[in-house]
XYZ file of C-alpha atoms in Angstrom:
761
model
C 46.249 -19.688 -21.453
C 46.013 -22.575 -18.997
C 42.667 -24.074 -18.085
C 40.758 -22.434 -15.249
C 38.865 -24.362 -12.590
C 36.104 -23.225 -10.295
C 36.421 -24.824 -6.880
C 33.715 -24.392 -4.255
C 35.075 -24.326 -0.717
C 32.220 -25.194 1.692
C 34.715 -25.009 4.549
C 34.969 -21.240 4.028
C 31.902 -19.277 5.079
C 31.348 -15.641 6.104
C 30.754 -16.733 9.700
C 32.505 -17.191 12.087
C 35.349 -14.711 11.761
C 37.936 -17.506 11.581
C 36.232 -18.932 8.510
C 36.027 -15.548 6.757
C 39.690 -14.754 7.364
C 40.566 -18.264 6.248
C 38.990 -17.536 2.865
C 41.059 -14.356 2.501
C 44.213 -16.257 3.355
C 43.581 -18.969 0.760
C 43.159 -16.459 -2.080
C 46.230 -14.507 -0.975
C 48.456 -17.577 -0.820
C 47.241 -19.025 -4.133
C 47.685 -15.665 -5.870
C 51.171 -15.038 -4.448
C 52.568 -18.561 -4.716
C 50.655 -20.511 -7.387
C 48.413 -18.506 -9.753
C 48.585 -14.692 -9.963
C 45.348 -14.697 -11.992
C 43.291 -16.434 -9.300
C 39.979 -14.829 -8.337
C 37.312 -15.540 -5.751
C 33.801 -14.546 -4.691
C 31.017 -15.495 -2.267
C 27.987 -17.443 -3.464
C 25.266 -18.794 -1.208
C 27.522 -18.194 1.783
C 30.291 -20.361 0.339
C 33.650 -19.292 -1.022
C 34.275 -19.929 -4.708
C 37.888 -19.991 -5.924
C 38.661 -19.703 -9.630
C 42.223 -20.600 -10.608
C 44.266 -23.075 -12.638
C 44.205 -25.452 -9.669
C 41.461 -28.021 -9.383
C 40.404 -29.373 -5.993
C 43.095 -32.072 -5.928
C 45.841 -29.711 -7.093
C 44.730 -27.209 -4.482
C 45.171 -29.746 -1.687
C 48.557 -30.869 -2.991
C 49.758 -27.294 -3.235
C 49.109 -26.586 0.438
C 50.499 -29.939 1.560
C 53.730 -29.835 -0.420
C 54.460 -26.359 -1.805
C 52.849 -23.752 0.430
C 55.501 -21.535 2.026
C 54.160 -20.056 5.291
C 54.419 -16.322 5.825
C 56.936 -15.659 8.662
C 54.406 -14.365 11.182
C 56.042 -13.582 14.536
C 55.381 -11.235 17.431
C 58.711 -10.825 19.240
C 57.527 -7.895 21.321
C 55.196 -9.725 23.702
C 55.628 -12.342 26.352
C 54.607 -15.805 25.153
C 55.824 -15.202 21.595
C 58.614 -17.795 21.887
C 61.516 -15.344 22.015
C 61.847 -14.587 25.740
C 63.044 -16.403 28.831
C 59.855 -17.964 30.181
C 58.278 -18.590 26.779
C 57.654 -21.936 25.159
C 60.399 -21.937 22.506
C 59.748 -25.377 21.004
C 58.041 -24.136 17.826
C 60.557 -21.352 17.174
C 63.478 -23.705 17.712
C 61.929 -26.399 15.502
C 61.465 -23.970 12.609
C 64.964 -22.529 13.069
C 66.470 -26.041 12.940
C 64.480 -27.230 9.902
C 66.305 -28.217 6.714
C 63.278 -27.621 4.481
C 63.413 -24.866 1.868
C 59.906 -23.886 2.945
C 61.371 -22.730 6.268
C 63.988 -20.354 4.841
C 61.906 -17.108 5.067
C 60.959 -17.950 8.638
C 64.525 -18.780 9.592
C 65.756 -15.474 8.211
C 63.217 -13.547 10.305
C 63.940 -15.551 13.471
C 67.668 -14.989 13.133
C 67.302 -11.252 12.617
C 64.919 -10.920 15.564
C 67.349 -12.743 17.833
C 70.171 -10.430 16.752
C 68.127 -7.346 17.631
C 67.071 -8.769 20.990
C 70.668 -9.657 21.828
C 71.781 -6.203 20.817
C 69.104 -4.651 23.051
C 69.988 -6.987 25.891
C 66.396 -8.229 26.140
C 66.247 -11.776 27.422
C 62.907 -11.313 29.187
C 59.602 -9.778 28.235
C 60.245 -6.038 27.603
C 58.733 -3.291 29.708
C 56.309 -0.879 28.057
C 59.045 1.691 27.520
C 61.442 -0.874 26.054
C 58.606 -2.323 23.983
C 57.921 1.031 22.322
C 61.600 1.417 21.437
C 61.789 -2.183 20.225
C 58.767 -1.828 17.936
C 60.240 1.223 16.248
C 63.520 -0.554 15.695
C 61.711 -3.521 14.170
C 59.948 -1.215 11.765
C 63.217 0.393 10.703
C 65.307 -2.752 10.307
C 63.060 -5.736 9.653
C 62.054 -6.757 6.098
C 58.609 -6.047 4.646
C 57.357 -9.606 5.168
C 57.769 -9.027 8.913
C 56.422 -5.477 8.936
C 53.163 -6.460 7.229
C 52.206 -8.441 10.330
C 52.981 -5.418 12.501
C 50.714 -3.311 10.286
C 47.879 -5.786 10.699
C 48.273 -5.940 14.466
C 48.909 -2.330 15.457
C 49.540 1.225 14.420
C 52.559 3.040 15.836
C 51.797 6.536 17.060
C 53.759 9.398 18.486
C 52.942 7.978 21.899
C 52.293 4.286 22.238
C 50.367 2.041 19.871
C 46.771 1.531 18.738
C 45.707 -2.082 18.290
C 43.469 -3.645 15.680
C 40.507 -5.320 17.434
C 40.677 -8.246 15.025
C 44.093 -9.207 16.448
C 43.531 -8.424 20.096
C 46.204 -6.280 21.696
C 48.986 -6.402 19.154
C 48.754 -10.048 18.064
C 47.734 -11.625 21.334
C 44.648 -11.954 23.481
C 45.635 -12.084 27.125
C 48.044 -15.018 27.467
C 47.168 -16.401 24.039
C 49.820 -15.295 21.563
C 48.530 -15.748 18.020
C 51.966 -15.926 16.404
C 53.177 -18.600 18.838
C 50.070 -20.674 18.105
C 50.537 -20.134 14.369
C 54.055 -21.565 14.529
C 52.893 -24.434 16.725
C 50.229 -25.346 14.141
C 52.841 -25.351 11.371
C 55.077 -27.664 13.402
C 52.115 -29.890 14.289
C 51.274 -30.284 10.596
C 54.990 -30.961 9.908
C 55.010 -28.578 6.969
C 58.754 -28.030 7.495
C 59.528 -31.755 7.502
C 60.204 -34.048 4.581
C 56.593 -35.187 4.623
C 53.491 -33.636 6.181
C 51.918 -35.277 9.216
C 49.736 -38.338 8.440
C 46.507 -36.518 9.286
C 47.438 -33.272 7.550
C 45.621 -34.153 4.336
C 42.350 -35.172 5.980
C 42.452 -32.057 8.165
C 43.138 -29.934 5.090
C 40.164 -31.411 3.241
C 38.019 -30.690 6.252
C 39.235 -27.058 6.314
C 38.699 -26.575 2.576
C 35.784 -28.822 1.649
C 34.086 -29.393 5.029
C 34.699 -33.135 4.802
C 33.923 -34.847 8.136
C 37.076 -35.531 10.118
C 36.862 -37.177 13.549
C 38.946 -36.294 16.542
C 40.014 -32.697 16.056
C 42.663 -31.784 18.591
C 42.316 -29.598 21.642
C 43.779 -26.181 21.037
C 42.990 -22.572 21.881
C 41.238 -20.611 19.115
C 40.912 -17.299 20.942
C 38.207 -14.869 19.890
C 37.951 -16.012 16.279
C 35.470 -18.877 16.566
C 33.223 -18.598 19.632
C 31.594 -21.951 18.897
C 34.920 -23.757 19.323
C 36.091 -21.803 22.351
C 34.756 -24.382 24.792
C 33.140 -23.743 28.131
C 29.696 -24.552 29.579
C 27.248 -26.262 27.170
C 29.919 -26.458 24.489
C 29.350 -30.181 23.994
C 27.092 -32.998 25.172
C 28.497 -32.826 28.706
C 28.360 -29.983 31.157
C 31.465 -28.329 29.763
C 33.673 -28.785 26.719
C 37.246 -27.972 25.736
C 38.207 -25.689 22.873
C 38.877 -27.555 19.625
C 40.603 -26.563 16.444
C 41.691 -27.725 13.033
C 45.296 -26.474 12.764
C 44.790 -25.617 9.089
C 41.953 -23.245 10.024
C 44.200 -21.303 12.392
C 47.019 -21.165 9.821
C 44.788 -19.901 7.013
C 43.098 -17.464 9.368
C 46.309 -15.616 10.310
C 47.432 -15.675 6.685
C 44.152 -13.942 5.836
C 44.429 -11.420 8.676
C 47.393 -9.898 6.837
C 44.904 -8.577 4.259
C 43.644 -6.107 6.835
C 46.946 -4.248 6.993
C 46.834 -2.292 3.746
C 45.212 0.936 4.909
C 47.086 0.908 8.226
C 50.483 1.142 6.549
C 49.445 4.356 4.800
C 48.326 6.033 8.008
C 51.255 5.526 10.305
C 51.751 9.257 10.698
C 48.420 9.760 12.428
C 48.316 10.727 16.071
C 44.739 9.570 16.581
C 44.071 6.526 18.690
C 40.712 5.976 17.020
C 40.194 2.360 16.024
C 38.800 3.369 12.651
C 42.326 3.679 11.238
C 42.018 -0.052 10.569
C 40.049 -1.356 7.583
C 36.301 -1.606 8.121
C 36.777 -1.078 11.864
C 34.560 1.292 13.856
C 33.505 2.014 17.419
C 30.717 -0.218 18.661
C 27.190 1.056 19.281
C 24.394 -1.015 20.882
C 22.095 -1.197 17.850
C 20.796 -3.880 15.545
C 20.686 -6.551 18.224
C 18.269 -6.768 21.117
C 20.799 -8.399 23.423
C 23.464 -5.700 23.201
C 23.616 -3.009 25.881
C 25.222 0.383 26.324
C 27.677 -0.965 28.913
C 28.598 -3.897 26.694
C 29.311 -1.614 23.739
C 31.388 0.748 25.852
C 33.605 -2.175 26.902
C 33.849 -3.640 23.403
C 37.095 -3.422 21.461
C 35.159 -2.251 18.430
C 33.322 -3.623 15.438
C 34.559 -5.071 12.173
C 32.364 -4.891 9.072
C 33.649 -7.422 6.541
C 32.417 -7.209 2.930
C 30.775 -10.078 1.088
C 31.040 -9.745 -2.705
C 29.407 -11.831 -5.421
C 31.653 -10.936 -8.363
C 34.972 -12.717 -8.821
C 37.865 -10.435 -7.928
C 41.601 -10.953 -7.870
C 44.074 -10.287 -5.108
C 45.049 -6.857 -6.402
C 41.465 -5.609 -6.465
C 40.778 -7.182 -3.106
C 43.826 -5.478 -1.609
C 42.504 -2.184 -2.924
C 39.120 -2.839 -1.371
C 40.669 -3.490 2.036
C 43.249 -0.732 1.682
C 40.333 1.674 1.152
C 38.359 -0.134 3.809
C 36.867 2.934 5.347
C 33.613 4.770 4.843
C 33.047 8.503 4.744
C 30.035 10.435 5.952
C 29.646 14.077 4.965
C 33.335 14.167 4.035
C 34.471 12.748 7.388
C 35.540 9.201 8.296
C 32.721 7.007 9.597
C 33.796 6.475 13.188
C 31.060 4.270 14.639
C 28.393 1.723 13.770
C 25.726 4.297 12.953
C 27.969 6.368 10.703
C 29.176 3.292 8.830
C 25.606 2.090 8.276
C 24.564 5.530 7.018
C 27.542 5.653 4.691
C 26.680 2.260 3.187
C 22.989 3.155 2.848
C 23.802 6.492 1.229
C 26.338 5.189 -1.304
C 24.595 2.073 -2.561
C 26.261 -0.785 -4.400
C 29.996 -0.437 -5.052
C 32.741 -2.870 -6.118
C 30.247 -5.735 -6.219
C 29.867 -5.764 -2.427
C 26.416 -7.134 -1.657
C 26.494 -7.140 2.128
C 28.636 -6.796 5.223
C 29.035 -9.260 8.067
C 29.077 -7.242 11.246
C 31.344 -8.564 14.006
C 31.464 -7.123 17.480
C 34.462 -7.794 19.723
C 32.421 -8.152 22.888
C 33.384 -9.222 26.366
C 32.027 -12.682 27.105
C 32.789 -15.480 29.568
C 34.197 -13.196 32.222
C 36.818 -10.911 30.744
C 37.428 -12.779 27.492
C 36.613 -11.096 24.192
C 34.856 -12.993 21.414
C 34.299 -11.977 17.793
C 30.519 -12.209 17.795
C 28.742 -12.260 14.428
C 25.944 -9.794 15.113
C 24.017 -9.561 11.840
C 24.258 -9.056 8.101
C 23.926 -5.609 6.580
C 22.748 -5.684 2.981
C 24.095 -3.040 0.628
C 21.191 -1.375 -1.228
C 21.182 -1.402 -5.023
C 20.726 2.364 -4.907
C 21.088 4.882 -2.107
C 18.269 5.111 0.428
C 16.198 8.182 -0.389
C 16.093 9.864 3.002
C 19.715 9.584 4.129
C 20.246 13.293 3.415
C 17.663 14.058 6.101
C 19.736 12.074 8.578
C 22.857 14.023 7.598
C 21.240 17.214 8.860
C 20.865 15.719 12.328
C 24.601 15.307 12.868
C 25.255 18.539 14.766
C 22.404 18.007 17.214
C 23.014 14.262 17.525
C 26.674 14.823 18.394
C 25.617 17.318 21.055
C 23.057 14.883 22.455
C 25.689 12.104 22.606
C 27.998 14.401 24.531
C 25.135 15.288 26.827
C 24.405 11.610 27.474
C 28.018 11.092 28.494
C 28.003 13.963 30.958
C 27.954 13.156 34.654
C 25.164 15.666 35.176
C 22.893 14.002 32.606
C 19.900 11.969 33.827
C 20.025 8.236 33.178
C 16.908 8.453 31.016
C 18.896 10.149 28.229
C 20.845 7.030 27.253
C 17.752 4.940 26.397
C 16.502 7.890 24.340
C 19.799 8.013 22.443
C 19.730 4.285 21.832
C 16.184 4.560 20.495
C 17.341 7.151 17.953
C 20.406 5.189 16.887
C 18.493 1.909 16.645
C 15.894 3.536 14.400
C 18.575 5.102 12.185
C 20.378 1.766 11.918
C 17.128 -0.015 11.016
C 16.375 2.534 8.290
C 19.858 2.236 6.807
C 19.541 -1.542 6.917
C 16.068 -1.902 5.415
C 15.168 1.493 3.931
C 11.547 1.208 5.054
C 9.178 4.104 5.655
C 8.226 2.778 9.088
C 11.890 2.849 10.133
C 12.238 6.486 9.108
C 9.067 7.261 11.013
C 10.592 5.516 14.029
C 13.558 7.918 13.749
C 11.200 10.889 13.861
C 9.317 9.468 16.850
C 12.611 8.764 18.635
C 13.753 12.352 18.057
C 10.503 13.576 19.554
C 10.992 11.303 22.555
C 14.514 12.653 23.127
C 13.251 16.224 22.828
C 10.562 15.465 25.398
C 13.154 14.091 27.811
C 15.270 17.215 27.371
C 12.223 19.423 27.847
C 11.679 18.125 31.379
C 14.634 20.217 32.527
C 14.770 22.739 29.701
C 17.889 21.170 28.237
C 19.821 21.859 31.441
C 21.031 20.026 34.512
C 22.343 21.674 37.671
C 22.429 24.982 35.840
C 24.571 23.599 32.999
C 23.410 23.274 29.407
C 23.169 19.628 28.335
C 21.985 19.850 24.749
C 20.359 22.503 22.528
C 16.826 22.030 21.316
C 16.413 20.338 17.957
C 16.054 22.920 15.224
C 13.444 23.028 12.478
C 13.499 19.824 10.454
C 12.856 19.914 6.732
C 9.277 19.373 5.571
C 10.682 16.544 3.437
C 10.390 14.449 6.594
C 6.664 14.354 5.872
C 7.256 12.695 2.528
C 9.651 10.199 4.093
C 7.475 9.272 7.078
C 3.772 9.642 6.169
C 2.191 6.189 6.395
C -1.366 7.194 5.400
C -2.805 6.209 8.773
C -5.447 8.306 10.565
C -3.127 8.761 13.550
C -0.394 10.295 11.396
C -2.833 12.655 9.660
C -4.274 13.631 13.044
C -0.857 14.361 14.570
C 0.236 16.323 11.498
C -2.840 18.557 11.677
C -2.121 19.273 15.346
C 1.590 19.922 14.774
C 0.867 22.582 12.161
C -1.303 24.764 14.435
C 0.185 28.242 14.753
C -0.527 31.919 15.229
C -0.478 33.750 11.912
C 0.008 37.055 13.699
C 3.159 35.690 15.436
C 2.107 36.995 18.818
C 2.027 33.757 20.782
C 3.917 31.366 18.508
C 3.382 27.830 17.270
C 1.944 24.827 19.090
C 5.465 23.667 20.002
C 5.636 26.389 22.638
C 2.717 24.765 24.467
C 4.488 21.400 24.643
C 7.968 22.394 25.826
C 9.714 25.476 27.263
C 11.086 26.985 24.066
C 10.960 30.259 22.206
C 12.133 31.675 18.906
C 15.090 34.037 18.645
C 16.563 35.006 15.301
C 14.503 32.354 13.612
C 15.900 29.593 15.853
C 14.296 27.625 18.669
C 16.044 28.006 22.012
C 15.293 26.769 25.526
C 13.381 29.206 27.719
C 12.375 29.096 31.384
C 9.214 27.094 31.747
C 6.119 29.259 32.197
C 2.322 29.028 32.185
C 2.276 28.699 28.387
C 3.670 25.113 28.643
C 0.595 23.063 29.521
C 1.386 19.634 28.070
C 1.840 17.103 30.861
C 1.771 13.345 31.376
C -2.036 13.413 31.264
C -3.993 11.736 28.462
C -4.141 13.191 24.960
C -7.641 14.675 25.313
C -6.784 16.505 28.516
C -3.616 17.943 27.002
C -5.363 19.043 23.806
C -8.101 20.794 25.782
C -5.462 22.515 27.941
C -3.607 23.722 24.850
C -6.811 25.130 23.353
C -7.744 26.955 26.543
C -4.246 28.360 26.917
C -4.032 29.565 23.322
C -7.425 31.264 23.546
C -6.399 32.970 26.791
C -2.979 34.038 25.444
C -4.574 35.269 22.236
C -6.816 37.623 24.189
C -3.937 38.875 26.344
C -1.694 39.430 23.309
C -4.434 41.342 21.486
C -4.736 38.873 18.640
C -7.370 39.924 16.121
C -8.466 36.305 15.696
C -7.985 33.063 17.585
C -4.368 31.809 17.281
C -5.521 28.497 15.808
C -4.392 28.798 12.212
C -3.253 25.643 10.486
C -1.324 24.008 7.667
C -3.337 20.795 7.422
C -7.014 20.115 8.106
C -9.055 17.079 9.108
C -12.278 15.663 7.743
C -15.445 15.369 9.774
C -15.136 11.585 9.608
C -11.702 11.789 11.236
C -12.977 14.113 13.939
C -15.995 11.900 14.597
C -13.695 8.901 14.902
C -11.556 10.725 17.462
C -14.558 11.846 19.519
C -15.793 8.247 19.568
C -12.392 7.033 20.824
C -11.578 5.135 17.644
C -7.968 6.340 17.282
C -4.757 5.288 19.032
C -4.184 8.281 21.320
C -0.789 7.084 22.504
C 0.541 6.772 18.958
C -0.855 10.194 18.059
C 1.059 11.747 20.946
C 4.315 10.017 19.983
C 3.932 11.208 16.400
C 3.016 14.722 17.520
C 6.256 15.167 19.479
C 8.195 14.210 16.368
C 6.121 16.165 13.848
C 6.256 19.368 15.905
C 10.025 19.441 15.255
C 9.367 20.057 11.558
C 9.442 23.613 10.229
C 5.786 24.040 9.300
C 6.482 27.429 7.777
C 7.931 25.597 4.792
C 5.807 24.518 1.885
C 4.754 20.915 2.356
C 6.064 18.611 -0.388
C 3.591 17.553 -3.041
C 1.989 14.162 -2.797
C 1.308 14.162 0.961
C -1.771 11.898 1.035
C -5.200 12.731 2.389
C -6.418 9.944 4.624
C -9.939 8.618 4.104
C -12.074 6.965 6.754
C -14.270 4.176 5.419
C -16.508 3.591 8.399
C -16.873 6.629 10.619
C -19.389 7.037 13.434
C -21.952 9.857 13.215
C -20.690 13.313 14.098
C -22.260 14.746 17.268
C -24.217 17.935 16.542
C -22.797 19.268 19.789
C -19.406 19.390 18.123
C -20.761 21.327 15.145
C -22.381 23.870 17.435
C -19.311 24.368 19.634
C -16.663 24.310 16.879
C -18.147 27.418 15.243
C -16.937 29.333 18.307
C -13.334 28.231 17.775
C -12.529 29.146 14.181
C -9.236 30.908 13.415
C -10.663 33.339 10.864
C -13.967 35.059 10.024
C -16.645 33.312 7.974
C -17.619 34.429 4.482
C -20.753 33.351 2.614
C -21.844 33.254 -1.033
C -25.098 32.186 -2.575
C -24.982 28.951 -4.577
C -27.499 29.344 -7.410
C -27.272 25.705 -8.453
C -28.161 24.293 -5.048
C -30.126 27.326 -3.834
C -28.236 27.655 -0.597
C -25.543 29.670 1.124
C -21.980 28.353 0.992
C -19.774 29.223 3.935
C -16.001 29.361 4.078
C -13.168 30.772 6.133
C -11.747 34.094 5.035
C -8.438 33.635 3.270
C -5.576 34.202 5.715
C -3.944 36.811 3.483
C -7.188 38.550 2.551
C -7.554 42.222 3.485
C -11.306 41.841 3.343
C -11.638 45.110 1.423
C -13.980 43.766 -1.206
C -17.528 45.010 -0.820
C -18.929 41.500 -1.119
C -16.748 40.243 1.736
C -17.678 43.227 3.896
C -21.334 42.532 3.354
C -21.115 38.786 3.942
C -18.318 38.520 6.532
C -19.035 37.139 9.971
C -16.909 36.591 13.066
C -18.297 34.306 15.749
C -16.646 35.205 18.985
C -15.821 32.538 21.506
C -16.876 32.576 25.130
C -14.318 31.926 27.913
C -16.896 29.921 29.881
C -17.260 27.120 27.323
C -14.052 25.157 27.889
C -14.172 25.168 31.722
C -17.764 23.937 31.509
C -16.781 21.094 29.201
C -13.873 20.181 31.438
C -16.334 20.022 34.339
C -18.651 17.775 32.358
C -21.419 20.409 32.021
C -22.109 19.924 28.340
C -25.686 21.279 28.341
C -24.582 24.622 29.726
C -21.706 24.875 27.243
C -24.046 24.162 24.326
C -26.568 26.703 25.602
C -23.843 29.380 25.651
C -22.728 28.418 22.128
C -26.365 28.624 21.035
C -26.511 32.167 22.377
C -23.223 33.165 20.739
C -24.409 32.024 17.308
C -27.649 33.944 17.669
C -25.738 37.035 18.835
C -23.507 36.742 15.755
C -26.503 36.898 13.423
C -27.102 33.222 12.749
C -30.274 31.331 13.576
C -29.213 28.191 15.430
C -31.216 25.012 15.694
C -33.357 23.678 17.287
C -36.113 26.040 16.183
C -39.045 26.284 13.781
C -37.858 24.535 10.627
C -38.985 21.927 8.164
C -35.920 19.787 8.845
C -37.688 17.864 11.586
C -35.625 19.004 14.580
C -37.241 19.632 17.932
C -38.823 23.038 18.520
C -37.689 23.036 22.163
C -35.388 25.842 23.240
C -33.268 23.560 25.478
C -30.259 21.835 23.887
C -30.538 18.075 24.271
C -27.421 15.910 23.916
C -26.329 12.284 23.817
C -25.610 11.165 27.402
C -22.798 8.865 26.206
C -20.852 11.789 24.770
C -17.683 12.608 26.747
C -17.411 16.390 27.274
C -13.631 16.300 27.850
C -13.026 14.555 24.539
C -15.397 16.966 22.851
C -13.394 19.865 24.287
C -10.193 18.384 22.837
C -11.780 18.046 19.405
C -12.379 21.808 19.281
C -8.623 22.296 18.819
C -8.616 20.324 15.576
C -8.287 22.391 12.381
C -11.007 22.137 9.722
C -11.202 23.371 6.135
C -13.821 25.228 4.113
C -15.805 22.151 3.141
C -16.113 21.135 6.804
C -16.975 24.662 7.937
C -19.798 24.785 5.403
C -21.177 21.483 6.666
C -20.977 22.636 10.282
C -22.904 25.830 9.638
C -25.625 23.991 7.745
C -25.826 21.306 10.425
C -26.729 23.650 13.275
C -28.277 26.804 11.727
C -31.318 27.795 9.678
C -30.726 29.247 6.179
C -33.994 29.223 4.337
C -33.582 31.898 1.654
C -31.105 34.004 -0.300
C -33.021 37.038 0.878
C -32.913 36.063 4.515
C -32.642 39.178 6.628
C -29.256 39.796 8.180
C -29.530 41.125 11.698
C -28.010 44.368 12.879
C -25.598 42.388 15.034
C -24.465 40.431 12.004
C -23.848 43.608 9.966
C -22.046 45.409 12.750
C -19.954 42.683 14.335
C -19.383 40.511 11.291
C -18.453 43.184 8.754
C -16.190 45.071 11.111
C -14.182 41.946 11.981
C -13.809 40.469 8.451
């Protein structure tokens, strides 16, 4: 076996696109014409070639032995084959006596025969062009057809073009094949000796050696930095510059993108994704991109960067299979491709993708803009299956955004969702997945403004129950998240007025599915602040519970809050805006499901004191009766909520059960700022229920006055909102002990307690 050399090519980098394609072309040419065992990989953003050629032999090969691939585009004006074209390069190659020109000469001769036979001396019309392309495919040799496959796909009607090669091998008036041949002639590769500067230009292309005075030449979309224009140099405006070797290697490398196209020529789809690693553009992952810019883009190209040496055969396979699948379907756009990569993990040694967008810049010109790198995770991101379940609704929302009847506010909502999904697939962070949930809630809120309709037409269905696994994927252990989760889980166990979601948007449940309903008085959530909305929801649910004949208040829960958390909210120590954003997302979850294990309980280290006013008032807004048992160890009564599934048939529960009924006057009084009156009514309700509320004669040191005194800095509206918050047994016990007397196990239970409490347990 011959000796193998490792040659680092600093002139080949993943960016710009010209440099990436140049690297592909070098490996292809070396493997086909010099060393079939050659391999290559990317290391530290430089191309590493392993073959039996050292750096000097590599240069000499390209200068003296390299046989250019006969790349021509004789179907477009400017290609060098029609009347008004510049024919100098084509004629020079056809007249060459070099053996290196023989493949090119054979192709040129055959093309001219076909054009003569068709009687085409000028640029063909679209109809003639379609016929001509099909004849080329039937009669031209494979070395010609491979360029056609890289540039376009022939369909039953017309052609679909690969964004990487413009519109069939040209970009406006710039014909890539004509420029390729001109570069070959300029380098004099078909002469007895190469041009004097060919070697220095080659070393610059391969090894990034400084070479002064690069010539002026069009580079098209492949290298935006060399395209010229304003601020392109030290003056006001610069001309486009190019190393001819770069352009030659680039088109040689572009042929690698043809593999999968050739196998899909029977398709009738015009979708751009038939080309390797090519998808529709979406405005995500870059702050500067816009919806309009993406809609005008030719597409995106995601090119793999691998760190393990691979040969040409394996690389051809990679590009021939250069498509991603999502849920068994081809990944058609940026979001789907990112989800596919994030869900599959590392494969074939690909460590990342360079994402290029073919965006319109400098007027109407397209440039291959390197947008960002997308790292391939070592293992699949954990929550991608949750994203898969959004596909049906997300497709419907996209269609709704594209409808003429849709409000303009829908498109920013869609972009927010897609940007969050892209960020999660890119980084796999919990905060990104939470951003997806918040964005879904924002979109649902926008839809709710018109009940999912516009001008009497349905725009998009409501988002169905999300899996409770979203909680595991998004919980960040912050007080705001825990607060929003407790609110989102509020429901009516008797199923007479529904879950909290029905108070936020005009929806109802039919056959276990959420559907849009006409907006009615039950929807009370507005653009007001969080406290106002929470108080409105509580008042509405109490009112609807009475009208529906609910046995208890429809304020049952799945998750409770600590007194420290509630005290922090009353004091204004939480981010209300973030709570509301999280609530709109968390309400979309199906809270009837069992929550996954490991959902954390959030602790508050430094909480303000809890107002006794809250303890007094909250006892009037409990979702279930109270039960008490004597604690022998601590010589006190312990209070708890009756179990939601309890039938309360046990004698002990009948004897110790207590229901504290609310009073419809309390919430309006709090909303009006009349806290003293509200507390006085609560005081009366506790006494009527059989409890002995404080203040009163007790050894605890509280005032013996009958009037209820309160902190003047306390905000009644915020206190009213806090009454909606669900609390557990430990909190209930503390509340009862905070505001009532319980001196003895043998304390007399009043007749009211026995009658009202036992009958309602």
